[in-house]
């Protein structure tokens, strides 16, 4: 895991947002053991084979998780927004995260990266 990403998460002001960032980061590592991490555009980005897999964005009252390469999978959850090639889900508290659901989606999207 990248020290740069760890530092980013530790500097997030709200404890619940820090916890959520840790949860999402671990989720990515669970699905993509050889993931590459880097800060780009001031956000943690996660890549597989040099292609974007996911990104975490922290705002004042929310944490967003974007999953890339989603055009070929069916996402019926209304919580997801964005164009066909990438979908974003916004969380306003840690309890909202369905890790297994997100792992399932991420697993499908990285199969073709």
PDB file of C-alpha atoms in Angstrom, residues 12-79:
ATOM      1  CA  UNK A  12      -9.022  13.589   6.129  1.00  0.00           C
ATOM      2  CA  UNK A  13     -10.667  15.681   8.855  1.00  0.00           C
ATOM      3  CA  UNK A  14     -13.815  13.737   9.690  1.00  0.00           C
ATOM      4  CA  UNK A  15     -13.177  10.422  11.508  1.00  0.00           C
ATOM      5  CA  UNK A  16     -16.115   8.728   9.749  1.00  0.00           C
ATOM      6  CA  UNK A  17     -14.661   9.762   6.380  1.00  0.00           C
ATOM      7  CA  UNK A  18     -11.251   8.377   7.350  1.00  0.00           C
ATOM      8  CA  UNK A  19     -12.860   5.090   8.334  1.00  0.00           C
ATOM      9  CA  UNK A  20     -14.797   4.959   5.091  1.00  0.00           C
ATOM     10  CA  UNK A  21     -11.684   5.685   3.015  1.00  0.00           C
ATOM     11  CA  UNK A  22      -9.850   2.846   4.796  1.00  0.00           C
ATOM     12  CA  UNK A  23     -12.802   0.521   4.146  1.00  0.00           C
ATOM     13  CA  UNK A  24     -12.975   1.394   0.447  1.00  0.00           C
ATOM     14  CA  UNK A  25      -9.217   1.098   0.042  1.00  0.00           C
ATOM     15  CA  UNK A  26      -9.197  -2.337   1.646  1.00  0.00           C
ATOM     16  CA  UNK A  27     -12.108  -3.372  -0.538  1.00  0.00           C
ATOM     17  CA  UNK A  28     -10.079  -2.495  -3.641  1.00  0.00           C
ATOM     18  CA  UNK A  29      -7.089  -4.480  -2.338  1.00  0.00           C
ATOM     19  CA  UNK A  30      -9.305  -7.468  -1.579  1.00  0.00           C
ATOM     20  CA  UNK A  31     -10.556  -7.521  -5.170  1.00  0.00           C
ATOM     21  CA  UNK A  32      -7.298  -6.489  -6.896  1.00  0.00           C
ATOM     22  CA  UNK A  33      -4.342  -7.828  -4.872  1.00  0.00           C
ATOM     23  CA  UNK A  34      -1.795  -6.371  -7.337  1.00  0.00           C
ATOM     24  CA  UNK A  35      -3.444  -2.940  -7.514  1.00  0.00           C
ATOM     25  CA  UNK A  36      -1.269   0.122  -8.092  1.00  0.00           C
ATOM     26  CA  UNK A  37      -2.102   3.157  -5.964  1.00  0.00           C
ATOM     27  CA  UNK A  38      -1.312   6.778  -6.671  1.00  0.00           C
ATOM     28  CA  UNK A  39      -2.528  10.274  -5.910  1.00  0.00           C
ATOM     29  CA  UNK A  40      -3.775  11.970  -9.054  1.00  0.00           C
ATOM     30  CA  UNK A  41      -5.852  15.143  -9.191  1.00  0.00           C
ATOM     31  CA  UNK A  42      -5.505  15.231  -5.376  1.00  0.00           C
ATOM     32  CA  UNK A  43      -7.441  11.956  -5.011  1.00  0.00           C
ATOM     33  CA  UNK A  44      -6.472   8.320  -4.388  1.00  0.00           C
ATOM     34  CA  UNK A  45      -6.610   6.394  -7.667  1.00  0.00           C
ATOM     35  CA  UNK A  46      -6.382   2.614  -7.979  1.00  0.00           C
ATOM     36  CA  UNK A  47      -5.099   1.014 -11.175  1.00  0.00           C
ATOM     37  CA  UNK A  48      -4.884  -2.496 -12.568  1.00  0.00           C
ATOM     38  CA  UNK A  49      -2.447  -3.034 -15.416  1.00  0.00           C
ATOM     39  CA  UNK A  50      -2.036   0.761 -15.712  1.00  0.00           C
ATOM     40  CA  UNK A  51      -5.773   1.262 -16.252  1.00  0.00           C
ATOM     41  CA  UNK A  52      -8.108   3.026 -13.852  1.00  0.00           C
ATOM     42  CA  UNK A  53     -10.154   0.704 -11.655  1.00  0.00           C
ATOM     43  CA  UNK A  54     -11.437   3.049  -8.933  1.00  0.00           C
ATOM     44  CA  UNK A  55     -11.022   6.416  -7.243  1.00  0.00           C
ATOM     45  CA  UNK A  56     -11.976   7.804  -3.834  1.00  0.00           C
ATOM     46  CA  UNK A  57     -13.103  11.431  -3.548  1.00  0.00           C
ATOM     47  CA  UNK A  58     -13.628  13.221  -0.246  1.00  0.00           C
ATOM     48  CA  UNK A  59     -15.943  16.228   0.008  1.00  0.00           C
ATOM     49  CA  UNK A  60     -17.104  18.234   2.999  1.00  0.00           C
ATOM     50  CA  UNK A  61     -20.078  15.993   3.841  1.00  0.00           C
ATOM     51  CA  UNK A  62     -19.522  12.881   1.725  1.00  0.00           C
ATOM     52  CA  UNK A  63     -17.121  10.325   0.319  1.00  0.00           C
ATOM     53  CA  UNK A  64     -17.566   9.201  -3.276  1.00  0.00           C
ATOM     54  CA  UNK A  65     -16.314   5.968  -4.783  1.00  0.00           C
ATOM     55  CA  UNK A  66     -16.004   5.800  -8.560  1.00  0.00           C
ATOM     56  CA  UNK A  67     -15.685   2.498 -10.373  1.00  0.00           C
ATOM     57  CA  UNK A  68     -14.352   2.551 -13.941  1.00  0.00           C
ATOM     58  CA  UNK A  69     -15.010   0.248 -16.904  1.00  0.00           C
ATOM     59  CA  UNK A  70     -18.709  -0.118 -16.049  1.00  0.00           C
ATOM     60  CA  UNK A  71     -20.169   0.159 -19.569  1.00  0.00           C
ATOM     61  CA  UNK A  72     -20.516  -3.605 -20.018  1.00  0.00           C
ATOM     62  CA  UNK A  73     -22.161  -4.421 -16.682  1.00  0.00           C
ATOM     63  CA  UNK A  74     -25.710  -3.818 -15.594  1.00  0.00           C
ATOM     64  CA  UNK A  75     -26.005  -1.488 -12.623  1.00  0.00           C
ATOM     65  CA  UNK A  76     -29.589  -1.180 -11.525  1.00  0.00           C
ATOM     66  CA  UNK A  77     -28.823   0.461  -8.190  1.00  0.00           C
ATOM     67  CA  UNK A  78     -30.165   4.001  -8.356  1.00  0.00           C
ATOM     68  CA  UNK A  79     -27.393   5.161  -6.021  1.00  0.00           C
TER      69      UNK A  79
END
